[in-house]
Amino acid sequence: MNKTTQNRISEIKQDGYNLDFGNVFNHAFENYKKIALYGGLIFFVFFVLLSILGFGIVMSIFGAPTVLDFLKPENLKLEEIALPTLLLITGISALISSLFSPFTAGLLKMAYCAERDEEFHVSTMFEFFKAPYFKELFVATFLISITSSIISTIINYAQIPALGFIVTVTVSLFTMLMIPLIIFGNLKAVEAIETSILLVSKQPLVLLGLIVIGTIGVLVGFIGCCIGIFFTLPFMYSLYYAIYSEIIGFENESEIEFQEKI
């Protein structure tokens, strides 16, 4: 943990912090305009390539007839899938999301560069697929994903979907600052999770409101053959960056340290 982050967290533990909804939203939107096109194109290309690769791997392992049979509507009902199978799917999903968590970190770095009018490239999206960041990002994301997914899967299997949704939203809300704390604050995985929970607990309603409005904005991307979603998704990462910037902030010393470490 760098000194700037450590000092700021200590202050927040004692005194909390003020967060203006309008300032954060405007901060996020202004930064989003700088990364929307580039981030959207990367999202689209990455999604297409990953979908082709993933489908190809599944087909080669299980065979086309088995996969196509599993994808039939009558076989996709939760009550028709055994709990062990659901938990296996949950574990695989958590593993995949953890492996690609550095990609999310790259979007936050893109927002960081955009605010400072620094150049960013495709390589920016993959800067955190290396030490020391990859391990911490993987561990933190896996712990949260597997815990949230298992709880939600069991609840949904018990046919209480509303409760499962609440659990998922709550976990996502309280861990929203986990990744920026790792890449900007140099925190370890477990420390980043604990600190994110602490920070969000100081202003949960304001942060929930920002996430809800941000999500609605992203969903507007479904207009226009759904392709627009790829270009509205970067707004959420700009929002996460703006929230971190408003709560923890940056100083010259920490910025230099961050750039040198990359």
Coordinates of C-alpha atoms in Angstrom, one line a residue:
M1 CA 0.0 0.0 0.0
N2 CA 1.4 3.4 -0.9
K3 CA 1.6 6.2 1.6
T4 CA -1.1 8.3 0.0
T5 CA -3.6 5.5 0.0
Q6 CA -2.7 4.4 3.6
N7 CA -3.1 7.9 4.9
R8 CA -6.4 8.5 3.2
I9 CA -7.8 5.2 4.4
S10 CA -6.8 6.1 7.9
E11 CA -8.6 9.4 7.6
I12 CA -11.7 7.8 6.3
K13 CA -11.8 5.2 9.1
Q14 CA -11.9 8.1 11.6
D15 CA -13.9 10.8 9.9
G16 CA -15.6 9.2 6.9
Y17 CA -15.8 11.2 3.6
N18 CA -18.2 13.4 1.7
L19 CA -19.3 12.3 -1.8
D20 CA -21.3 14.6 -4.1
F21 CA -23.5 12.6 -6.5
G22 CA -23.5 15.2 -9.2
N23 CA -19.8 15.8 -9.1
V24 CA -19.0 12.1 -9.3
F25 CA -21.4 11.6 -12.2
N26 CA -20.1 14.5 -14.2
H27 CA -16.6 13.4 -13.6
A28 CA -17.4 10.0 -14.9
F29 CA -19.3 11.2 -17.9
E30 CA -16.6 13.7 -19.0
N31 CA -14.0 11.0 -18.8
Y32 CA -16.3 8.4 -20.5
K33 CA -16.5 10.7 -23.6
K34 CA -12.7 10.2 -24.0
I35 CA -12.8 6.4 -23.9
A36 CA -16.2 5.5 -25.2
L37 CA -15.3 4.8 -28.9
Y38 CA -11.9 3.1 -28.2
G39 CA -13.2 1.1 -25.2
G40 CA -16.3 0.1 -27.1
L41 CA -14.4 -1.2 -30.1
I42 CA -12.1 -3.2 -27.8
F43 CA -15.1 -4.7 -26.0
F44 CA -16.7 -5.7 -29.2
V45 CA -13.6 -7.4 -30.7
F46 CA -12.7 -9.0 -27.5
F47 CA -16.3 -10.4 -27.0
V48 CA -16.4 -11.8 -30.5
L49 CA -13.0 -13.5 -30.2
L50 CA -13.7 -14.8 -26.7
S51 CA -17.1 -16.2 -27.7
I52 CA -15.7 -18.0 -30.7
L53 CA -12.8 -19.4 -28.7
G54 CA -15.0 -20.5 -25.8
F55 CA -17.7 -22.1 -28.0
G56 CA -15.0 -23.9 -29.9
I57 CA -13.4 -25.3 -26.7
V58 CA -16.7 -26.5 -25.3
M59 CA -17.6 -28.1 -28.7
S60 CA -14.2 -29.9 -28.9
I61 CA -14.5 -31.2 -25.3
F62 CA -18.1 -32.3 -25.1
G63 CA -19.0 -32.7 -28.8
A64 CA -21.6 -30.8 -30.8
P65 CA -24.6 -33.1 -30.1
T66 CA -24.1 -32.9 -26.3
V67 CA -23.7 -29.1 -26.3
L68 CA -26.7 -28.5 -28.6
D69 CA -28.9 -30.9 -26.5
F70 CA -27.9 -29.0 -23.3
L71 CA -28.8 -25.7 -24.9
K72 CA -32.4 -26.7 -25.6
P73 CA -34.8 -24.4 -23.8
E74 CA -36.3 -27.3 -21.8
N75 CA -32.9 -28.2 -20.4
L76 CA -31.9 -24.7 -19.4
K77 CA -34.5 -24.5 -16.6
L78 CA -32.8 -24.3 -13.2
E79 CA -35.1 -27.0 -11.8
E80 CA -34.0 -29.3 -14.5
I81 CA -30.3 -28.9 -13.8
A82 CA -28.8 -30.9 -10.8
L83 CA -27.3 -28.7 -8.1
P84 CA -23.8 -30.3 -8.5
T85 CA -23.9 -29.3 -12.2
L86 CA -24.9 -25.8 -11.3
L87 CA -22.1 -25.5 -8.8
L88 CA -19.6 -26.8 -11.4
I89 CA -20.8 -24.2 -13.9
T90 CA -20.5 -21.6 -11.2
G91 CA -17.0 -22.6 -10.4
I92 CA -16.0 -22.5 -14.1
S93 CA -17.6 -19.0 -14.5
A94 CA -15.8 -17.7 -11.4
L95 CA -12.5 -19.0 -12.8
I96 CA -13.0 -17.5 -16.2
S97 CA -14.0 -14.1 -14.7
S98 CA -10.9 -14.2 -12.5
L99 CA -8.6 -14.9 -15.4
F100 CA -9.9 -11.9 -17.2
S101 CA -10.0 -9.5 -14.3
P102 CA -6.8 -7.8 -15.5
F103 CA -8.8 -6.8 -18.6
T104 CA -11.1 -4.8 -16.3
A105 CA -8.2 -3.3 -14.6
G106 CA -6.9 -2.2 -18.0
L107 CA -10.2 -0.3 -18.6
L108 CA -9.6 1.6 -15.3
K109 CA -6.1 2.4 -16.4
M110 CA -7.5 3.7 -19.7
A111 CA -9.8 6.1 -17.7
Y112 CA -6.8 7.1 -15.6
C113 CA -4.8 8.0 -18.8
A114 CA -7.7 9.7 -20.5
E115 CA -8.2 12.1 -17.6
R116 CA -4.6 13.2 -17.8
D117 CA -4.7 13.4 -21.6
E118 CA -2.1 10.6 -21.9
E119 CA -2.1 8.3 -24.8
F120 CA -3.5 4.8 -24.3
H121 CA -3.4 1.8 -26.7
V122 CA -4.7 -1.7 -27.0
S123 CA -1.7 -2.8 -24.9
T124 CA -3.1 -0.7 -22.1
M125 CA -5.9 -3.3 -21.7
F126 CA -3.3 -6.0 -21.0
E127 CA -0.8 -4.2 -18.8
F128 CA -2.1 -6.0 -15.6
F129 CA -1.7 -9.5 -17.0
K130 CA 1.8 -9.5 -15.4
A131 CA 3.3 -9.5 -11.9
P132 CA 2.7 -8.2 -9.4
Y133 CA -0.9 -7.3 -10.3
F134 CA -2.2 -10.5 -11.9
K135 CA -2.0 -12.7 -8.8
E136 CA -3.7 -10.1 -6.6
L137 CA -6.4 -9.4 -9.2
F138 CA -7.0 -13.1 -9.8
V139 CA -7.2 -14.0 -6.1
A140 CA -9.5 -11.1 -5.2
T141 CA -11.9 -11.6 -8.1
F142 CA -12.0 -15.4 -7.6
L143 CA -12.8 -15.1 -3.9
I144 CA -15.6 -12.7 -4.5
S145 CA -17.0 -14.4 -7.6
I146 CA -17.0 -17.9 -6.1
T147 CA -18.5 -16.8 -2.8
S148 CA -21.2 -14.7 -4.5
S149 CA -22.0 -17.2 -7.2
I150 CA -22.3 -20.2 -4.9
I151 CA -24.6 -18.4 -2.5
S152 CA -26.8 -17.1 -5.4
T153 CA -26.9 -20.5 -7.1
I154 CA -28.1 -22.2 -3.9
I155 CA -30.7 -19.5 -3.3
N156 CA -31.9 -19.6 -6.9
Y157 CA -32.0 -23.4 -6.9
A158 CA -34.2 -23.1 -3.8
Q159 CA -36.4 -20.9 -6.1
I160 CA -35.9 -17.6 -4.3
P161 CA -34.5 -15.6 -7.2
A162 CA -35.2 -12.2 -5.6
L163 CA -33.0 -13.0 -2.6
G164 CA -30.3 -14.3 -5.0
F165 CA -30.4 -11.0 -6.9
I166 CA -30.1 -9.0 -3.7
V167 CA -27.1 -11.0 -2.6
T168 CA -25.4 -10.5 -6.0
V169 CA -26.1 -6.7 -6.0
T170 CA -24.9 -6.3 -2.4
V171 CA -21.6 -8.2 -2.9
S172 CA -21.0 -6.2 -6.2
L173 CA -21.7 -2.9 -4.4
F174 CA -19.4 -3.5 -1.4
T175 CA -16.5 -4.8 -3.5
M176 CA -16.7 -2.2 -6.3
L177 CA -13.5 -0.5 -5.3
M178 CA -11.5 -3.7 -4.9
I179 CA -9.8 -3.6 -8.3
P180 CA -8.8 0.1 -8.3
L181 CA -7.5 -0.3 -4.8
I182 CA -5.2 -3.1 -6.1
I183 CA -3.9 -1.3 -9.2
F184 CA -3.8 2.3 -7.9
G185 CA -3.3 1.8 -4.2
N186 CA -1.1 -1.3 -4.4
L187 CA -3.1 -3.3 -1.9
K188 CA -3.1 -7.1 -1.6
A189 CA -6.1 -9.1 -2.6
V190 CA -7.7 -9.6 0.9
E191 CA -6.7 -6.2 2.0
A192 CA -8.4 -4.6 -1.0
I193 CA -11.6 -6.6 -0.4
E194 CA -11.7 -5.5 3.3
T195 CA -10.9 -1.9 2.4
S196 CA -13.5 -1.7 -0.3
I197 CA -16.2 -2.9 2.1
L198 CA -15.1 -0.3 4.6
L199 CA -15.1 2.5 2.1
V200 CA -18.5 1.6 0.6
S201 CA -20.1 1.2 4.0
K202 CA -19.4 4.9 4.7
Q203 CA -21.7 6.1 1.8
P204 CA -23.7 3.0 0.6
L205 CA -26.8 4.8 -0.5
V206 CA -25.0 7.4 -2.6
L207 CA -22.8 4.8 -4.2
L208 CA -25.8 2.5 -4.9
G209 CA -27.6 5.4 -6.5
L210 CA -24.6 6.1 -8.8
I211 CA -24.4 2.4 -9.8
V212 CA -28.1 2.2 -10.5
I213 CA -28.0 5.3 -12.7
G214 CA -24.9 4.1 -14.4
T215 CA -26.4 0.7 -15.1
I216 CA -29.5 2.3 -16.6
G217 CA -27.2 4.4 -18.8
V218 CA -25.4 1.3 -19.9
L219 CA -28.6 -0.5 -20.7
V220 CA -29.5 2.2 -23.2
G221 CA -26.9 0.6 -25.4
F222 CA -29.3 -2.2 -26.1
I223 CA -31.1 0.2 -28.4
G224 CA -29.8 -0.3 -31.9
C225 CA -29.5 -4.1 -32.4
C226 CA -27.8 -4.4 -29.0
I227 CA -24.4 -3.5 -30.4
G228 CA -24.5 -0.2 -28.6
I229 CA -24.0 -2.0 -25.3
F230 CA -20.4 -2.4 -26.1
F231 CA -20.0 1.4 -26.3
T232 CA -22.0 2.2 -23.2
L233 CA -20.2 -0.4 -21.0
P234 CA -17.1 1.7 -20.7
F235 CA -19.1 4.2 -18.7
M236 CA -19.3 1.9 -15.7
Y237 CA -15.5 1.7 -15.6
S238 CA -15.2 5.4 -15.9
L239 CA -17.7 5.6 -13.0
Y240 CA -15.7 3.2 -10.9
Y241 CA -12.6 5.3 -11.6
A242 CA -14.3 8.6 -10.8
I243 CA -15.6 7.1 -7.5
Y244 CA -12.1 6.0 -6.5
S245 CA -10.7 9.3 -7.6
E246 CA -13.2 11.2 -5.5
I247 CA -12.8 9.0 -2.4
I248 CA -9.1 8.2 -2.3
G249 CA -7.6 10.6 -4.9
F250 CA -4.2 10.8 -6.5
E251 CA -1.1 12.8 -5.7
N252 CA 2.0 13.3 -7.8
E253 CA 4.1 11.0 -5.7
S254 CA 1.6 8.1 -6.0
E255 CA 1.1 8.7 -9.7
I256 CA 4.8 8.5 -10.4
E257 CA 5.0 5.3 -8.3
F258 CA 2.1 3.8 -10.2
Q259 CA 3.7 4.6 -13.6
E260 CA 7.1 3.2 -12.5
K261 CA 5.6 0.0 -11.2
I262 CA 3.8 -0.6 -14.5

